[in-house]
CSV table of N, CA, C and O in Angstrom, one decimal:
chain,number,residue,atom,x,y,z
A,9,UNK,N,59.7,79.4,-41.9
A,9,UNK,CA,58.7,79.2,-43.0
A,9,UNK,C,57.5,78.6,-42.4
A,9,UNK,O,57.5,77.7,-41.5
A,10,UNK,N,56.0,79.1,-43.3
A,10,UNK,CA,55.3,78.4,-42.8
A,10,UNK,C,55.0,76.7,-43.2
A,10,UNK,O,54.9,76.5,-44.4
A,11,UNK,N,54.8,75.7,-42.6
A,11,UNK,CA,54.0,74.6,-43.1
A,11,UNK,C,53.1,74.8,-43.0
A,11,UNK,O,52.6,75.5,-42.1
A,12,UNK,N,52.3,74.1,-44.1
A,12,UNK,CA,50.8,73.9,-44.6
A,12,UNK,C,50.4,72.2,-44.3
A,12,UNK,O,50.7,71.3,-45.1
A,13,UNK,N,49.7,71.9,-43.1
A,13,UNK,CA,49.1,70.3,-43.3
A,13,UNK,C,47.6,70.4,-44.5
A,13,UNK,O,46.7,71.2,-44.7
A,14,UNK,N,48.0,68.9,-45.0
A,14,UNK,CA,46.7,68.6,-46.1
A,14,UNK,C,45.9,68.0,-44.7
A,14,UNK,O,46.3,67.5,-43.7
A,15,UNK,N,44.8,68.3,-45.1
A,15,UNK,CA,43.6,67.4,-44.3
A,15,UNK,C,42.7,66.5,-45.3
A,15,UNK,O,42.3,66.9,-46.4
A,16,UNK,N,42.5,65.4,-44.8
A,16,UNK,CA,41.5,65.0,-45.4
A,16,UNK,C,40.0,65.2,-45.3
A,16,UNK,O,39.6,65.5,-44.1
A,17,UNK,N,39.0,65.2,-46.4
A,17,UNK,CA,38.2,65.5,-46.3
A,17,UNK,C,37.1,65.3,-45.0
A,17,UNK,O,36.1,65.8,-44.8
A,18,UNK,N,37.7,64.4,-44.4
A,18,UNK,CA,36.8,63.8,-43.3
A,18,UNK,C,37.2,64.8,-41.9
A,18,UNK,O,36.4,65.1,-40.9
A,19,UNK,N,38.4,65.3,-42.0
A,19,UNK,CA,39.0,66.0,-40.9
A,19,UNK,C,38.5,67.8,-40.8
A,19,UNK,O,38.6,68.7,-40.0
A,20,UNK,N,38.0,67.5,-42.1
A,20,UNK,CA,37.7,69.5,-42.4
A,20,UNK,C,36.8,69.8,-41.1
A,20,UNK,O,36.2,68.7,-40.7
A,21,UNK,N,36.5,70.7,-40.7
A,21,UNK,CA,35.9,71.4,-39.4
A,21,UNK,C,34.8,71.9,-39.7
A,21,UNK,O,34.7,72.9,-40.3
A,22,UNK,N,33.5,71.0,-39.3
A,22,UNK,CA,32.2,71.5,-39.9
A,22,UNK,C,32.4,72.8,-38.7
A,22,UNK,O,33.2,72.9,-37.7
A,23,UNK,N,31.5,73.6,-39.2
A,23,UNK,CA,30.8,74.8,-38.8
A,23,UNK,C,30.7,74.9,-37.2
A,23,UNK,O,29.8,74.0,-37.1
A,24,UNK,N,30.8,75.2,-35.9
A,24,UNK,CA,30.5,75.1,-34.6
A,24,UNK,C,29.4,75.3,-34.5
A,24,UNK,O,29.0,76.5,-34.7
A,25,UNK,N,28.4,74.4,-34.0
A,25,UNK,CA,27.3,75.0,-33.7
A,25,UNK,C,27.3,74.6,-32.4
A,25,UNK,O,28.1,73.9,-31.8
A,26,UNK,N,25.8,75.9,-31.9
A,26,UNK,CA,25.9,76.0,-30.1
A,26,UNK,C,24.7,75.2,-29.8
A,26,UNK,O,23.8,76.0,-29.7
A,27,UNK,N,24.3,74.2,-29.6
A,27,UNK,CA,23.3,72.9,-29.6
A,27,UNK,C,22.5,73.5,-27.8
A,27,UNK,O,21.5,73.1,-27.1
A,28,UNK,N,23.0,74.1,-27.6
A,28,UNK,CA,21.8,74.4,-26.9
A,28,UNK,C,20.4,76.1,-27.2
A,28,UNK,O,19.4,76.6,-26.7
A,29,UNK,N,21.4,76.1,-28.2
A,29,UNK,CA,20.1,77.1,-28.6
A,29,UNK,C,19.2,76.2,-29.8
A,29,UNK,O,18.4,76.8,-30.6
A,30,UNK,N,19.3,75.0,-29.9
A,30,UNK,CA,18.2,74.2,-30.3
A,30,UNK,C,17.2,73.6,-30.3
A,30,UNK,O,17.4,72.5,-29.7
A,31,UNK,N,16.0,73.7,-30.7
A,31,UNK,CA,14.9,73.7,-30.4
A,31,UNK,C,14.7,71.3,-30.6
A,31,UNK,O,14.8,70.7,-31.6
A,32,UNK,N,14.3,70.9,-29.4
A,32,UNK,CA,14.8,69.7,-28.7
A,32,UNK,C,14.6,68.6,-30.8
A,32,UNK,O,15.1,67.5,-31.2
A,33,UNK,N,13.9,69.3,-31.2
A,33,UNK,CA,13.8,68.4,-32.8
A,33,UNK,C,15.1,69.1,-33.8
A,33,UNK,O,15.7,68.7,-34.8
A,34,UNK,N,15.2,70.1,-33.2
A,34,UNK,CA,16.8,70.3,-34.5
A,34,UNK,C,17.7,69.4,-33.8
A,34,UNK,O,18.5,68.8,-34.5
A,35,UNK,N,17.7,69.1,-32.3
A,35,UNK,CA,19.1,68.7,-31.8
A,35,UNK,C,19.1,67.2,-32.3
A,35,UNK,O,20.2,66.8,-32.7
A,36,UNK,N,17.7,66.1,-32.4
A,36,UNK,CA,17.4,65.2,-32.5
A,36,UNK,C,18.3,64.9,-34.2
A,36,UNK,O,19.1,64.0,-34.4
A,37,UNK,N,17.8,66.2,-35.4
A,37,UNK,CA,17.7,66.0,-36.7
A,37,UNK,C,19.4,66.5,-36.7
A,37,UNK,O,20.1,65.9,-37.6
A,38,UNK,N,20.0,67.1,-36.1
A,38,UNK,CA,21.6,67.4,-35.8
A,38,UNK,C,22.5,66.0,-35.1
A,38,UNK,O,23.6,65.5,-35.6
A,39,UNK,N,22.1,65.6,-34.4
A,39,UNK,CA,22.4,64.5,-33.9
A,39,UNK,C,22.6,63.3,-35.1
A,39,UNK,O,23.7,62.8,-35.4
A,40,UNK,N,21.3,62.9,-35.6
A,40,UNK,CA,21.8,62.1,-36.6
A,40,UNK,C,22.5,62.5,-37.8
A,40,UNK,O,23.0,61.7,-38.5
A,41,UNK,N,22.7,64.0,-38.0
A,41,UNK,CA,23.5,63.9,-39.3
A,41,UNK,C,25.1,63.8,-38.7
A,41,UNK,O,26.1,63.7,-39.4
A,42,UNK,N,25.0,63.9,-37.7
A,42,UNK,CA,26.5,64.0,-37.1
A,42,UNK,C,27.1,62.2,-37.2
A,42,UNK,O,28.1,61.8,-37.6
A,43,UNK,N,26.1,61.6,-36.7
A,43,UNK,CA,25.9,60.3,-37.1
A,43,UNK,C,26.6,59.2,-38.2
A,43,UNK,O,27.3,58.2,-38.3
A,44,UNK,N,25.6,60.4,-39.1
A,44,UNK,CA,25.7,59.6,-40.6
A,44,UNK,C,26.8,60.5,-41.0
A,44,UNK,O,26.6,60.7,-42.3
A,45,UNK,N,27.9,61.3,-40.6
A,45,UNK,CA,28.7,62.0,-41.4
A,45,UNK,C,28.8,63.1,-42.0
A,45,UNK,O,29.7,63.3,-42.8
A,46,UNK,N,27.5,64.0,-41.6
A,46,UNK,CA,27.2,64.8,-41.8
A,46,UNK,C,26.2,65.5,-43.1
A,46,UNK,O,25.7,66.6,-43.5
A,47,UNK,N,26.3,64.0,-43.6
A,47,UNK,CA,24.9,64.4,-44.4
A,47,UNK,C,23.8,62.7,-44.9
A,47,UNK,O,24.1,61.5,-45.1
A,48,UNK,N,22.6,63.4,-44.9
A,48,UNK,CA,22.0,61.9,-44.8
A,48,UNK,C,20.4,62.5,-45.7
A,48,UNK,O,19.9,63.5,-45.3
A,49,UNK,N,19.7,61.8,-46.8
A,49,UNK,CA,18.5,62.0,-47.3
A,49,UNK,C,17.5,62.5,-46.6
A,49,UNK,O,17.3,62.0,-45.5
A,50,UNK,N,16.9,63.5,-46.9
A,50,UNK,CA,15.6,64.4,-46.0
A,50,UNK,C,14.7,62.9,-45.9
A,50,UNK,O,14.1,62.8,-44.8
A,51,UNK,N,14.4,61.8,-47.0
A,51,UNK,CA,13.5,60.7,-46.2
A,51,UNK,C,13.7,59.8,-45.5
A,51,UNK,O,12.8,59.2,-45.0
A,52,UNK,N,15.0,59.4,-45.3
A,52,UNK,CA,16.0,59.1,-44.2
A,52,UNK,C,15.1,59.9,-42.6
A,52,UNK,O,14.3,59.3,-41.8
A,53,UNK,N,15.7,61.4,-42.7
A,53,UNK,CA,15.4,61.7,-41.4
A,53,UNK,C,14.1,61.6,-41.1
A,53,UNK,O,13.7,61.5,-39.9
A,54,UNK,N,13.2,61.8,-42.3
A,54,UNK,CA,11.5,61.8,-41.8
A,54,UNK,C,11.5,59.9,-41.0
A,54,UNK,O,11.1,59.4,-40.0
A,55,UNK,N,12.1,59.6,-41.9
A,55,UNK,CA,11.7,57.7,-41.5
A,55,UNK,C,12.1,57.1,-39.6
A,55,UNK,O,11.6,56.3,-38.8
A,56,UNK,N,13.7,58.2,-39.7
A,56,UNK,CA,14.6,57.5,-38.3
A,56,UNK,C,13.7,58.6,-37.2
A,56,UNK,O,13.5,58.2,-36.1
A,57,UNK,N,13.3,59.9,-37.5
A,57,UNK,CA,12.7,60.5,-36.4
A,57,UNK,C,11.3,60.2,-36.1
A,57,UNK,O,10.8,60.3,-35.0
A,58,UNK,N,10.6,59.8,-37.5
A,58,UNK,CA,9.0,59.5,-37.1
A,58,UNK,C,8.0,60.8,-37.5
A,58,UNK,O,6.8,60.9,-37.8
A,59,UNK,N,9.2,61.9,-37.3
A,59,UNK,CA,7.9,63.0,-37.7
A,59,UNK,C,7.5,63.0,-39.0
A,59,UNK,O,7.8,62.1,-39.7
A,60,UNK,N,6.6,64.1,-39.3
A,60,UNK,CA,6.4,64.0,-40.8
A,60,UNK,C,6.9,64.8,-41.4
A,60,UNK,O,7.7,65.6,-41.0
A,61,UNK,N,6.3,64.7,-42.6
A,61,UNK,CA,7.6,65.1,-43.9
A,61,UNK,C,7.9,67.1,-43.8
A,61,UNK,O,8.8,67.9,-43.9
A,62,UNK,N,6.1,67.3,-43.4
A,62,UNK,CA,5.7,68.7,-43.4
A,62,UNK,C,6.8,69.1,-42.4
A,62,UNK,O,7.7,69.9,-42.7
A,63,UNK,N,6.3,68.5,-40.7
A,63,UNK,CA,7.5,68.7,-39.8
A,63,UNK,C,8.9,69.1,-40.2
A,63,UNK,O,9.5,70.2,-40.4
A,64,UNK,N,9.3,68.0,-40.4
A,64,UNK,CA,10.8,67.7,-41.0
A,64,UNK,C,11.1,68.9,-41.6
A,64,UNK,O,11.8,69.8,-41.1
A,65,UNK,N,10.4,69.0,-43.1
A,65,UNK,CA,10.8,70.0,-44.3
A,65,UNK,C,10.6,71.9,-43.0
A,65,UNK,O,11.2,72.9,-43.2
A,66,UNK,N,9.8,71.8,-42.3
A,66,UNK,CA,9.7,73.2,-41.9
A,66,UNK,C,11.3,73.3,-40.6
A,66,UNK,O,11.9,74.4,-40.4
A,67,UNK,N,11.7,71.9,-39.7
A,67,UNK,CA,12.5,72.4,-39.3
A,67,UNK,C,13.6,73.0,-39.7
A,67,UNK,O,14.2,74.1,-39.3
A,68,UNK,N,14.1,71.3,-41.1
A,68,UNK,CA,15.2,72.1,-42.0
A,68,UNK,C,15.1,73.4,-42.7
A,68,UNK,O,16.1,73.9,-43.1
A,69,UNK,N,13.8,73.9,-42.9
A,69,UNK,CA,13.8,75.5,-43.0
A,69,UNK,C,14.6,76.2,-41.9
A,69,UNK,O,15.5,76.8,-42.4
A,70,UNK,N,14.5,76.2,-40.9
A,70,UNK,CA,14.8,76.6,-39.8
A,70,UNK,C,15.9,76.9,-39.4
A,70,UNK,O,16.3,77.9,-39.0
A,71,UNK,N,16.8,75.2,-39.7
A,71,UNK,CA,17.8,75.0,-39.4
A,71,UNK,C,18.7,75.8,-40.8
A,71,UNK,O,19.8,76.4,-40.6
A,72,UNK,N,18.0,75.6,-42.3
A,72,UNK,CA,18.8,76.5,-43.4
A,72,UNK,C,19.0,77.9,-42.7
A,72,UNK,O,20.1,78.4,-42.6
A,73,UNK,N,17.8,78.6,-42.3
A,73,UNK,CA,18.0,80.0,-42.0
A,73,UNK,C,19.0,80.3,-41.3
A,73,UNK,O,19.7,81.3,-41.5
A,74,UNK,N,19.1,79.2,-40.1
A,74,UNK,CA,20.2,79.5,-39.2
A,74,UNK,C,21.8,78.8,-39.1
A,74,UNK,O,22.6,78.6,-38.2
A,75,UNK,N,22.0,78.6,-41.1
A,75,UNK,CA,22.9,78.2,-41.6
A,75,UNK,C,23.8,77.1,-40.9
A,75,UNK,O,25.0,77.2,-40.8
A,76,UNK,N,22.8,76.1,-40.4
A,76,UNK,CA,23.2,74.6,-40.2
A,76,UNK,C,23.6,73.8,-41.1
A,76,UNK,O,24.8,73.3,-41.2
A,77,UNK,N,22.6,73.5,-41.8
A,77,UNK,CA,22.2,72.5,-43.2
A,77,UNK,C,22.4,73.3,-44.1
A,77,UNK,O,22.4,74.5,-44.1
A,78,UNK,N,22.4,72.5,-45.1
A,78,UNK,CA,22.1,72.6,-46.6
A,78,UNK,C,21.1,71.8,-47.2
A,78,UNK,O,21.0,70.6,-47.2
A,79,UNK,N,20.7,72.4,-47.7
A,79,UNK,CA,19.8,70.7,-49.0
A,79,UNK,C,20.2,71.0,-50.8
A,79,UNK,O,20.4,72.0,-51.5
A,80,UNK,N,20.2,69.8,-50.9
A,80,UNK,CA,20.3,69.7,-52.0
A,80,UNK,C,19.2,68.4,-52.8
A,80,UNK,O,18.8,67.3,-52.5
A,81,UNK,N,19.1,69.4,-54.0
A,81,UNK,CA,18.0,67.9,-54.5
A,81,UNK,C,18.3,66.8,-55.3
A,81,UNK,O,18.9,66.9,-56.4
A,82,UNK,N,18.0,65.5,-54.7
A,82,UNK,CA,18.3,64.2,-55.6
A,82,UNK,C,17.2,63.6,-56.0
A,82,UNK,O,16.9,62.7,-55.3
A,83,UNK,N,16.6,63.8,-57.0
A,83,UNK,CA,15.3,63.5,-57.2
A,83,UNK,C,14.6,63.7,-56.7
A,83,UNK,O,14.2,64.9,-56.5
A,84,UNK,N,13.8,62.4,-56.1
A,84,UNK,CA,12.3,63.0,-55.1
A,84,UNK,C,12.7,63.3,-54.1
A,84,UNK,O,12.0,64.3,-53.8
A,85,UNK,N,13.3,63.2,-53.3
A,85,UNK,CA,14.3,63.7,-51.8
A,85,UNK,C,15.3,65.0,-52.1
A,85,UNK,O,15.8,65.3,-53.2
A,86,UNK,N,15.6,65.7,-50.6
A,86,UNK,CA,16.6,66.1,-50.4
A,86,UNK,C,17.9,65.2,-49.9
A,86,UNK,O,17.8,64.2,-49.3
A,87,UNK,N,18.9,65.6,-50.2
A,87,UNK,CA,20.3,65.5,-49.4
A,87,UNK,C,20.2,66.4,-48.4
A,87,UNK,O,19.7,67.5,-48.8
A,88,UNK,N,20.5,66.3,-47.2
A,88,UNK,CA,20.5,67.0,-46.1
A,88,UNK,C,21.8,67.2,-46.1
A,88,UNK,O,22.2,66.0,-46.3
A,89,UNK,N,23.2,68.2,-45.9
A,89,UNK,CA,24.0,68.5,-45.2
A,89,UNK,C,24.3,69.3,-44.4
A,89,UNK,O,24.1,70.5,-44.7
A,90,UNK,N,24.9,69.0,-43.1
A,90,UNK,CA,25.8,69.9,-41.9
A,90,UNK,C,26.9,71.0,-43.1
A,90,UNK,O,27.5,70.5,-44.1
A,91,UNK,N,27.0,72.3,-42.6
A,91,UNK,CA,28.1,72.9,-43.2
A,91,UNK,C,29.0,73.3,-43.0
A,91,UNK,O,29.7,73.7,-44.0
């Protein structure tokens, strides 16, 4: 018979990504969400990387297309998540 293990939510398997096809500010903005657990406020990351918001918001474009992140909206910020 098969067993089935429960995992806890912290154990689930984000997504593999290949960190060298990253352009040196995704790996920076990947790095800290790995960090923080895999998800951390879009004004969070503008504040810990220094870039600006414009920056920021166009890489996480980037990184959505190439189904890294997610965002989600919390008022005046995003939630950034790894997926």
């Amino acid at each position: 018979p098969q067993v089935e293990t429960m995992l806890h939510p912290t154990q689930l398997k984000k997504k593999d990504v290949d960190v060298s096809t990253l352009t040196e500010e995704e790996k920076k903005i990947y790095h800290l969400l790995t960090l923080k657990e895999g998800s951390m406020y879009q004004s969070d990351l503008i504040k810990e990387t220094g870039l600006s918001k414009v920056k920021i918001s166009r890489i996480l474009d980037k990184m959505e297309g190439k189904g890294i992140v997610d965002r989600k909206r919390r008022g005046m910020t995003n939630m950034v998540l790894l997926k």
